[in-house]
Backbone atoms as SQL, in Angstrom:
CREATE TABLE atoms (id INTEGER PRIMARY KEY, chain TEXT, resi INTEGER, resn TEXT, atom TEXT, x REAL, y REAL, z REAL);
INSERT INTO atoms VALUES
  (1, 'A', 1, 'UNK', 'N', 8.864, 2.976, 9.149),
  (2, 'A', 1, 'UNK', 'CA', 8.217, 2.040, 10.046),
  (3, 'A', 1, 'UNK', 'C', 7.746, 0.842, 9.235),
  (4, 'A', 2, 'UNK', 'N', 7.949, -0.721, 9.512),
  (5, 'A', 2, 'UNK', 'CA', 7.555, -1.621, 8.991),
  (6, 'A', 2, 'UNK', 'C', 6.725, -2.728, 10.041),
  (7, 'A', 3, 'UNK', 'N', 5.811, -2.980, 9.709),
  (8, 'A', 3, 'UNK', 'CA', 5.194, -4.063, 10.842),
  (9, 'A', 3, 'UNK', 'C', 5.012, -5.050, 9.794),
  (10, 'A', 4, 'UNK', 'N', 5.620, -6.306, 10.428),
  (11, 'A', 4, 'UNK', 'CA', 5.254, -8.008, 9.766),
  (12, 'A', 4, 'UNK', 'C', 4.143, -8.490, 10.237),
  (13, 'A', 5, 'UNK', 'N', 3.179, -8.927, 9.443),
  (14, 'A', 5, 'UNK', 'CA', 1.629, -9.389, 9.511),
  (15, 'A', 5, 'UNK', 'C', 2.082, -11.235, 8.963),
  (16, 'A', 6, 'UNK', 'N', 1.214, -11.717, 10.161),
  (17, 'A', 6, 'UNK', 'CA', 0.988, -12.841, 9.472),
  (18, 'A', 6, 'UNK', 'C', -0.308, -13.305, 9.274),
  (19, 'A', 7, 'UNK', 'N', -0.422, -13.458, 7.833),
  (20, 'A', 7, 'UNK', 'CA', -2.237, -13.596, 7.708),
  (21, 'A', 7, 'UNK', 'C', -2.710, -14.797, 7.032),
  (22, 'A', 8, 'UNK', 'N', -3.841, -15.119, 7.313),
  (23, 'A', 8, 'UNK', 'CA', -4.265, -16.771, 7.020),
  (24, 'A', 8, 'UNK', 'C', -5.450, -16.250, 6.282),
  (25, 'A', 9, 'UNK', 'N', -6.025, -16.202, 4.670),
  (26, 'A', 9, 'UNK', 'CA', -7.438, -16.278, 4.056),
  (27, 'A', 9, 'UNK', 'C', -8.179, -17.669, 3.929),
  (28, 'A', 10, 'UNK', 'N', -7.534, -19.073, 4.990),
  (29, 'A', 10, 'UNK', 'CA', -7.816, -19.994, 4.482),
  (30, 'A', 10, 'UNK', 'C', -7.266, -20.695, 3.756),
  (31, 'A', 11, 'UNK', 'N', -6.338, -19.795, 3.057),
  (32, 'A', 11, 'UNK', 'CA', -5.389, -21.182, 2.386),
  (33, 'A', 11, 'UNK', 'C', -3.594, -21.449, 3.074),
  (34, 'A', 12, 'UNK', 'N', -3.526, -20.919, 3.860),
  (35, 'A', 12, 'UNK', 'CA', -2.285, -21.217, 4.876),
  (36, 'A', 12, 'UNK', 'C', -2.077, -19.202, 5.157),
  (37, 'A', 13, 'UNK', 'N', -1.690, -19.514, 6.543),
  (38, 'A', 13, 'UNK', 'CA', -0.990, -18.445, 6.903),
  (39, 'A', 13, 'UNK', 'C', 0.512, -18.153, 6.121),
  (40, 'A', 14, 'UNK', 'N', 0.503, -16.509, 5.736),
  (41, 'A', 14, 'UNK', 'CA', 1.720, -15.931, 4.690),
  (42, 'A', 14, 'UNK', 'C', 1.688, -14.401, 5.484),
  (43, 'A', 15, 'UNK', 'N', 3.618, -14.653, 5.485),
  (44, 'A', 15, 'UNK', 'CA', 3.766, -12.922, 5.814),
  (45, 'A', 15, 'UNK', 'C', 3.730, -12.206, 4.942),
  (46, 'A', 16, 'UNK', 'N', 3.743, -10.895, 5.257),
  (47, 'A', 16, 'UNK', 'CA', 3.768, -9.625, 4.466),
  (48, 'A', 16, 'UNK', 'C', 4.259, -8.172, 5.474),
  (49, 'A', 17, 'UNK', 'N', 4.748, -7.927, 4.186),
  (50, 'A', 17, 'UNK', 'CA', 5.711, -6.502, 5.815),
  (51, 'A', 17, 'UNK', 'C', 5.357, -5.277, 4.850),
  (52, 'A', 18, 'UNK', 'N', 4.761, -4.087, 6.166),
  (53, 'A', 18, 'UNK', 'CA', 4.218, -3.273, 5.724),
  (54, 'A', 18, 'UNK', 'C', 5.609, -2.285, 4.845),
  (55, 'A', 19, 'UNK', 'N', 5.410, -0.937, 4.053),
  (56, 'A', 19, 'UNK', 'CA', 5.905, -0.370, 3.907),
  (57, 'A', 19, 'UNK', 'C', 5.729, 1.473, 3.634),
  (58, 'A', 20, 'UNK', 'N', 6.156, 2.111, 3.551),
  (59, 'A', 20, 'UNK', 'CA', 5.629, 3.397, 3.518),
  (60, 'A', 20, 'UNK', 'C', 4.968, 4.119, 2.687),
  (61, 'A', 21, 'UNK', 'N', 4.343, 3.228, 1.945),
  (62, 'A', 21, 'UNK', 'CA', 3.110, 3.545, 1.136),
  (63, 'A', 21, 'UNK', 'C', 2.089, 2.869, 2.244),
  (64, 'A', 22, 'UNK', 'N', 2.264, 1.957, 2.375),
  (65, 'A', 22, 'UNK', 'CA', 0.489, 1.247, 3.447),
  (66, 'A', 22, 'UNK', 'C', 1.048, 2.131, 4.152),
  (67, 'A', 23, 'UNK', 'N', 1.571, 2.569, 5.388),
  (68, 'A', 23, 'UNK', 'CA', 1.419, 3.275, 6.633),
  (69, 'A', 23, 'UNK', 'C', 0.821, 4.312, 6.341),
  (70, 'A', 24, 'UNK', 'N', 1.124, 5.419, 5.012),
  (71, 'A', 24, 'UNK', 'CA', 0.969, 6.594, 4.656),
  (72, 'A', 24, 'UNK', 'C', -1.124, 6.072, 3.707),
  (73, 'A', 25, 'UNK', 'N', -1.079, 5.121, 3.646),
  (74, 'A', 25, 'UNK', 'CA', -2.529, 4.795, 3.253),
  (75, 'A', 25, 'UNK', 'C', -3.482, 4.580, 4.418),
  (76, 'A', 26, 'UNK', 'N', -2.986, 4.052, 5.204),
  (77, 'A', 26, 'UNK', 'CA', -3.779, 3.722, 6.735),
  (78, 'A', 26, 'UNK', 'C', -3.925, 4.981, 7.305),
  (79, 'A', 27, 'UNK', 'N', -2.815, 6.119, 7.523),
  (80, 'A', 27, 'UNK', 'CA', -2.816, 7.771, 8.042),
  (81, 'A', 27, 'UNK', 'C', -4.102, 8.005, 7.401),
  (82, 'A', 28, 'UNK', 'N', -4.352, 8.322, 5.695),
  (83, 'A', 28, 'UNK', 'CA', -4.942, 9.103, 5.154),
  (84, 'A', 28, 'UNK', 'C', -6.419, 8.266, 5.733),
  (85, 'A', 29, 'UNK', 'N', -6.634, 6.798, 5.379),
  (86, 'A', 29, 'UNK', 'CA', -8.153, 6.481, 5.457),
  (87, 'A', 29, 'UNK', 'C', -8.713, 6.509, 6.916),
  (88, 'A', 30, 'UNK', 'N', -7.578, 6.523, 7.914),
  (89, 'A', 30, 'UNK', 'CA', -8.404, 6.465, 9.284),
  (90, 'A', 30, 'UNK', 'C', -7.926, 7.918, 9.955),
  (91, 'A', 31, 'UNK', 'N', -7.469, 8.656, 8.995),
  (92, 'A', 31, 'UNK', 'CA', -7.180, 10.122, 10.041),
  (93, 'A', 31, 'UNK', 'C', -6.492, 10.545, 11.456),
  (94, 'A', 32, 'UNK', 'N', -5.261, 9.491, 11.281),
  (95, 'A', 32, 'UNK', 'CA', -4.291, 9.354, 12.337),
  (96, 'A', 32, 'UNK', 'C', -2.689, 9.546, 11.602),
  (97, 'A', 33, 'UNK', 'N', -1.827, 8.974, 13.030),
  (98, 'A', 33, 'UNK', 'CA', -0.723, 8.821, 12.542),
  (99, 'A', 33, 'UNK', 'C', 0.295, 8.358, 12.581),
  (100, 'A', 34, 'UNK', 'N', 0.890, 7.511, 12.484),
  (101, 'A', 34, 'UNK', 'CA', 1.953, 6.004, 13.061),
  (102, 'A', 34, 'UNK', 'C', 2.320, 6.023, 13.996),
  (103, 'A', 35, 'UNK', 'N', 2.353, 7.158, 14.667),
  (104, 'A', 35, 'UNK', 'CA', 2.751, 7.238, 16.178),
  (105, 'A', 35, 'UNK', 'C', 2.080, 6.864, 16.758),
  (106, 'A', 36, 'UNK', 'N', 0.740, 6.892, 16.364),
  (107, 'A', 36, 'UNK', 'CA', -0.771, 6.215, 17.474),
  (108, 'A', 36, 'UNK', 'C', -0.659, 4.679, 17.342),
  (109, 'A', 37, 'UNK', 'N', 0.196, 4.071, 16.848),
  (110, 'A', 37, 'UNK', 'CA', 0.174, 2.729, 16.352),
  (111, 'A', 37, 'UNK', 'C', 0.939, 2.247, 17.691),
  (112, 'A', 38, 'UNK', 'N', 2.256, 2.649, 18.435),
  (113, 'A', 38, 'UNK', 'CA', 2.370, 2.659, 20.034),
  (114, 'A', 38, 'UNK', 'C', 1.569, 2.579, 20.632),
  (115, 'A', 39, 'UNK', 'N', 0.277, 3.447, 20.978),
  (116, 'A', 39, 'UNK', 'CA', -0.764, 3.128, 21.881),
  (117, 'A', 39, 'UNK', 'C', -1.325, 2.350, 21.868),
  (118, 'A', 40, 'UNK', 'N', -1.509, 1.165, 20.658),
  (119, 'A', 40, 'UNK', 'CA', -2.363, 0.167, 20.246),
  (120, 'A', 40, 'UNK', 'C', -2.973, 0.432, 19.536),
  (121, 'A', 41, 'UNK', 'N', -3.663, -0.472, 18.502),
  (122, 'A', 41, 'UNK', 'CA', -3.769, -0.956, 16.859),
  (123, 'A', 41, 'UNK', 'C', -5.098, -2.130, 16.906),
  (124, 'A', 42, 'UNK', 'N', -6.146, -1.286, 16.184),
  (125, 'A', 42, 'UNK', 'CA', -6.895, -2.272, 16.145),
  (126, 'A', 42, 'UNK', 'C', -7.312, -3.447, 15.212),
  (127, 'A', 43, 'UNK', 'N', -8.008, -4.122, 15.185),
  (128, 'A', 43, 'UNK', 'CA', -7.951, -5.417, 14.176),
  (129, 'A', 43, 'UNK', 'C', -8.563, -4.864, 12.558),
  (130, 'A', 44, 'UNK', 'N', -9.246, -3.887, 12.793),
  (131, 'A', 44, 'UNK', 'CA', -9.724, -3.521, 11.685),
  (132, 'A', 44, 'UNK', 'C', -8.376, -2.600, 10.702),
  (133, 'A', 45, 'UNK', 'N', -7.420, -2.213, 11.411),
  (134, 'A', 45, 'UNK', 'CA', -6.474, -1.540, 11.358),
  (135, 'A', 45, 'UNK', 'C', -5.338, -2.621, 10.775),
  (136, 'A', 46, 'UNK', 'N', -5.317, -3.624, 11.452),
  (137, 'A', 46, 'UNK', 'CA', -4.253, -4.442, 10.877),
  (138, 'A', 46, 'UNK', 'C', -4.662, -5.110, 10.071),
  (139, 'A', 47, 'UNK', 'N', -6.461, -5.542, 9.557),
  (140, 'A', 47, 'UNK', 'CA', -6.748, -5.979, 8.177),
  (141, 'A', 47, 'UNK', 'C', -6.604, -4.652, 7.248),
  (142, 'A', 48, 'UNK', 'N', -6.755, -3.887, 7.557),
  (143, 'A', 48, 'UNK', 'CA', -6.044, -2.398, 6.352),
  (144, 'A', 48, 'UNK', 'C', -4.834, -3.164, 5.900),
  (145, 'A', 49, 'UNK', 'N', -4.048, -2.742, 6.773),
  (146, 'A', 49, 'UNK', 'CA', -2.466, -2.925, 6.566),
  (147, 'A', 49, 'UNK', 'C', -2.266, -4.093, 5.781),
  (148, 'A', 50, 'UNK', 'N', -2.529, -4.917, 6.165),
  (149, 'A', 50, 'UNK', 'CA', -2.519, -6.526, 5.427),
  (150, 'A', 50, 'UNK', 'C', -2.924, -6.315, 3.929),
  (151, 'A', 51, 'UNK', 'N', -4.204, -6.006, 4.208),
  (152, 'A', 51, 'UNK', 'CA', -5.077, -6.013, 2.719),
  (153, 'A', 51, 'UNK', 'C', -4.230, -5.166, 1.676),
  (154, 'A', 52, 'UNK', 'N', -3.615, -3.896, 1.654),
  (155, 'A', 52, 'UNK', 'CA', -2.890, -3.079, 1.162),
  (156, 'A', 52, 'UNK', 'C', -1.576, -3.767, 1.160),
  (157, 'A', 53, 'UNK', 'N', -0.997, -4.366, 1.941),
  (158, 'A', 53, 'UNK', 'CA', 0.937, -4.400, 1.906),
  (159, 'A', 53, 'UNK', 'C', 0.093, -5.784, 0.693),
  (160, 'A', 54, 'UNK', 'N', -0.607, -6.806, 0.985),
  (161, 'A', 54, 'UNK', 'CA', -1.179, -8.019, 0.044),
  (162, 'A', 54, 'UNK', 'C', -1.030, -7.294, -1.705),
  (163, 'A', 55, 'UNK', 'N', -1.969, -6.646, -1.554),
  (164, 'A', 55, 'UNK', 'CA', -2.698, -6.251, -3.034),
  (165, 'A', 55, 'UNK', 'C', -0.454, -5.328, -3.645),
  (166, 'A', 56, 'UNK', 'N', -0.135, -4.261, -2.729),
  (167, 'A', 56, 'UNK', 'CA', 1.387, -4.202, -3.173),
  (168, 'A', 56, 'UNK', 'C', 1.952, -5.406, -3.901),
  (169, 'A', 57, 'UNK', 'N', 1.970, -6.058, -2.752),
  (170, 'A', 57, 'UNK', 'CA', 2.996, -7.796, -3.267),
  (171, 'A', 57, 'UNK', 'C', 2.401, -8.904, -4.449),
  (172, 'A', 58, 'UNK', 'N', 0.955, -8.029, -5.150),
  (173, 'A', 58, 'UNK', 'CA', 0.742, -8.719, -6.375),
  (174, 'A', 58, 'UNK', 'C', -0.386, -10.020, -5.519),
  (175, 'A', 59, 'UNK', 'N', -0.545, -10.425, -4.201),
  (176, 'A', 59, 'UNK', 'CA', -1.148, -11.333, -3.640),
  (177, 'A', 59, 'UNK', 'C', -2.609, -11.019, -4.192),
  (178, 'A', 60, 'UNK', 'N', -3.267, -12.188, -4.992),
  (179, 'A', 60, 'UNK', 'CA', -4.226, -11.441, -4.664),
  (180, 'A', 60, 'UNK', 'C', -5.660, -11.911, -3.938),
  (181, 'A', 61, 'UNK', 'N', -6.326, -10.845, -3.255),
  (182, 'A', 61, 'UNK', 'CA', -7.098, -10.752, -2.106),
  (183, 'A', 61, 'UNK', 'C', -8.586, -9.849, -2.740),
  (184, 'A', 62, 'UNK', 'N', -9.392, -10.044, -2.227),
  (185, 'A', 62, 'UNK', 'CA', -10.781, -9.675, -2.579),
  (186, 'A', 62, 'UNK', 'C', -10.551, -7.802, -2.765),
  (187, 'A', 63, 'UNK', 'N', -11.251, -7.372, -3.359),
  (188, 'A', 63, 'UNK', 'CA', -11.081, -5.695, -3.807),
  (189, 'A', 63, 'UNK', 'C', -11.656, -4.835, -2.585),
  (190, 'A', 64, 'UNK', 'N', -12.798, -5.676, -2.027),
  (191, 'A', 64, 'UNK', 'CA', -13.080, -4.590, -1.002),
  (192, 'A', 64, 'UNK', 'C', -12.964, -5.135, 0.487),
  (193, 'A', 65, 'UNK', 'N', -12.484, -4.270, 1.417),
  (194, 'A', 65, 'UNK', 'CA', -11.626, -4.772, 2.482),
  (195, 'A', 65, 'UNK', 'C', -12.438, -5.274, 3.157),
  (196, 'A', 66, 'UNK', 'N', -14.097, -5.164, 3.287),
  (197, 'A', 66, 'UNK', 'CA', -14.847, -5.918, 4.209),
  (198, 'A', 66, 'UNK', 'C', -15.252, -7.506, 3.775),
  (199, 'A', 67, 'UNK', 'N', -14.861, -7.643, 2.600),
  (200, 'A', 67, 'UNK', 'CA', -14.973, -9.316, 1.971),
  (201, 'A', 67, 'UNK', 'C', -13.615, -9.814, 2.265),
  (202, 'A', 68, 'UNK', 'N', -12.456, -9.005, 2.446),
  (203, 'A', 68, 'UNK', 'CA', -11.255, -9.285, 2.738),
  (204, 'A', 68, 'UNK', 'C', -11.174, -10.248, 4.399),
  (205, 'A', 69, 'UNK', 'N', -11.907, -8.887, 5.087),
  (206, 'A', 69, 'UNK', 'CA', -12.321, -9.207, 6.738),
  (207, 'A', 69, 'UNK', 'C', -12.605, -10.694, 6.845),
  (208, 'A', 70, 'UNK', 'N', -14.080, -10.915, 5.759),
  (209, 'A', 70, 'UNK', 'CA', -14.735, -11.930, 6.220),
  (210, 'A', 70, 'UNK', 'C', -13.810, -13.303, 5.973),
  (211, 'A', 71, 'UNK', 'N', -12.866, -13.070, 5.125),
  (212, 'A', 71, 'UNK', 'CA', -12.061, -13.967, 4.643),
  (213, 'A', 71, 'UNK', 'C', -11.158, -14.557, 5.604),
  (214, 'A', 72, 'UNK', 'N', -10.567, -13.828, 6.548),
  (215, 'A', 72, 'UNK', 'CA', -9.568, -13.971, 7.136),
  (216, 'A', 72, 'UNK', 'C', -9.874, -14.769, 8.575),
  (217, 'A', 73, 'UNK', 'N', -9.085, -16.069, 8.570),
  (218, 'A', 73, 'UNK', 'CA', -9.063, -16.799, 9.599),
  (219, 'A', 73, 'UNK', 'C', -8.044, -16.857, 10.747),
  (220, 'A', 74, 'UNK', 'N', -6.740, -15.975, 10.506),
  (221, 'A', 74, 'UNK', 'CA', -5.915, -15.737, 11.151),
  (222, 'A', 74, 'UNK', 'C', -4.993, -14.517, 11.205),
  (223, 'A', 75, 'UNK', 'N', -4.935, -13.406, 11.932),
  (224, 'A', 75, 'UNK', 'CA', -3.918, -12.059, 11.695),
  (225, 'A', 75, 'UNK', 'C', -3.442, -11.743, 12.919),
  (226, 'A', 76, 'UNK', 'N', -1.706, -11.603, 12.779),
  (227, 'A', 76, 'UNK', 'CA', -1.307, -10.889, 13.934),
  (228, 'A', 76, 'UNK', 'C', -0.159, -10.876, 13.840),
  (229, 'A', 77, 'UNK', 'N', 0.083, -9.882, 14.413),
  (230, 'A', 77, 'UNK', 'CA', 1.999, -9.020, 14.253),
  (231, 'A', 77, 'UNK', 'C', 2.691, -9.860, 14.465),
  (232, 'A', 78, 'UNK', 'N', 3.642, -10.288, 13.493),
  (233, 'A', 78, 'UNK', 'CA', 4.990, -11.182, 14.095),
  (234, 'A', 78, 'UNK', 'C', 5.948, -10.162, 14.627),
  (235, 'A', 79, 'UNK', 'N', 6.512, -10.421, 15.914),
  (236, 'A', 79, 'UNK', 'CA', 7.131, -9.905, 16.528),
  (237, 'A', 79, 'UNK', 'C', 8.569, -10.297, 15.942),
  (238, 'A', 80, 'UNK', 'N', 9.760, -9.925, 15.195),
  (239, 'A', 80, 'UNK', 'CA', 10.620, -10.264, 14.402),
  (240, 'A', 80, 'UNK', 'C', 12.158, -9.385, 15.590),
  (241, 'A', 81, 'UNK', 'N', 11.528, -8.549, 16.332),
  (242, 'A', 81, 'UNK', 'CA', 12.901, -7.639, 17.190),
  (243, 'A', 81, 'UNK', 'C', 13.265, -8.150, 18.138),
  (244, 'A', 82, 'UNK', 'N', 14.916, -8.055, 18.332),
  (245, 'A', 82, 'UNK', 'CA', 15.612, -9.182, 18.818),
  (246, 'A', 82, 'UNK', 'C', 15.434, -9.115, 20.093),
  (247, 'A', 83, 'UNK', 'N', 15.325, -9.766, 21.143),
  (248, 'A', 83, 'UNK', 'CA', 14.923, -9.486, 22.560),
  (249, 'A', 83, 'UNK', 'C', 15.770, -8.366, 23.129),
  (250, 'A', 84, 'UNK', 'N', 17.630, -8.739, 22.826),
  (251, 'A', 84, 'UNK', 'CA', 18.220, -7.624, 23.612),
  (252, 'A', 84, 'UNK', 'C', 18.800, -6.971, 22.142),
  (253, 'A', 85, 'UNK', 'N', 18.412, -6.007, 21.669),
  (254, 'A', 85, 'UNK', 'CA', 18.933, -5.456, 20.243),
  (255, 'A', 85, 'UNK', 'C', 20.284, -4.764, 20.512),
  (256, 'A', 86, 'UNK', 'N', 20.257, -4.697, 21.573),
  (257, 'A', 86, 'UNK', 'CA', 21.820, -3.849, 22.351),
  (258, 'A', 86, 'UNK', 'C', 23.064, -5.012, 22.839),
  (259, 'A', 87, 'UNK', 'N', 22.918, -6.141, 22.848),
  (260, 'A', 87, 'UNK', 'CA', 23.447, -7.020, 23.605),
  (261, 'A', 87, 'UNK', 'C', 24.064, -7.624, 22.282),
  (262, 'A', 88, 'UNK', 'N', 25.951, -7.477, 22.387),
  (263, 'A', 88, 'UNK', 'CA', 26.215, -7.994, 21.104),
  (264, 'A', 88, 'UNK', 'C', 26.923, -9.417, 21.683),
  (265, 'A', 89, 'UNK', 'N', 26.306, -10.296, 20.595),
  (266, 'A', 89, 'UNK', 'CA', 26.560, -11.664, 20.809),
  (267, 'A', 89, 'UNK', 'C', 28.324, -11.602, 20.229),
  (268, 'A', 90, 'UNK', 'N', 28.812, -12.730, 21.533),
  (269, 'A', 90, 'UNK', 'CA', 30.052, -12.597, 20.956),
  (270, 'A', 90, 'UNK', 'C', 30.510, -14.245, 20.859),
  (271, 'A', 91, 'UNK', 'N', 29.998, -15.069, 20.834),
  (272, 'A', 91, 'UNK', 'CA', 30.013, -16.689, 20.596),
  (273, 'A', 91, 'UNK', 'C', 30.647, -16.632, 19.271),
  (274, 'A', 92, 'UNK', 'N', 30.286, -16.062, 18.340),
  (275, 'A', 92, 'UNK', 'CA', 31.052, -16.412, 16.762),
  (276, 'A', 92, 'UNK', 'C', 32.333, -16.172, 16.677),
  (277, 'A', 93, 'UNK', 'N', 32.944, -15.117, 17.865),
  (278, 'A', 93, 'UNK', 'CA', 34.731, -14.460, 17.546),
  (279, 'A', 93, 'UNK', 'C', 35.309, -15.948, 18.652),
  (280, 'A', 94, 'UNK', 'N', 34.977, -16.449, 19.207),
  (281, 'A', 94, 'UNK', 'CA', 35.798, -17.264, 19.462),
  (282, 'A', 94, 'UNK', 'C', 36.492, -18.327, 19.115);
């Protein structure tokens, strides 16, 4: 499972895409499990994710996630999946 975050600390909004170390870090600290991430995902949940896939990618971001919080002026899932993922475009064979 990968979710794309786009997050703003103030100095421009930058993506970051989760990977299966953050998902498996978010399970352990909030005592759930990616499947609950379907039902809806809260903001404190997607500054986890961020703050962790960040600190992975070498970005670096404040050490503790509630100075991280206060930091952040902009977060939210880029939606990156193709509207019809089944629908094969055929404009290029012609």
């Amino acid at each position: 499972m990968k979710l794309t975050l786009r997050v703003d600390q103030g100095d421009g909004p930058m993506e970051v895409t989760t990977n299966l170390y953050t998902i498996v870090a978010w399970e352990r600290k909030y005592k759930t499990k990616a499947s609950n991430i379907a039902n809806g995902i809260g903001m404190e949940d997607l500054a986890f994710l961020a703050h962790t896939a960040l600190q992975q990618n070498g970005t670096v971001v404040p050490i503790v996630l509630d100075d991280f919080i206060k930091k952040i002026v902009m977060l939210e899932v880029v939606d990156n999946e193709a509207e019809n993922p089944t629908v094969r475009d055929t404009t290029d064979s012609l």
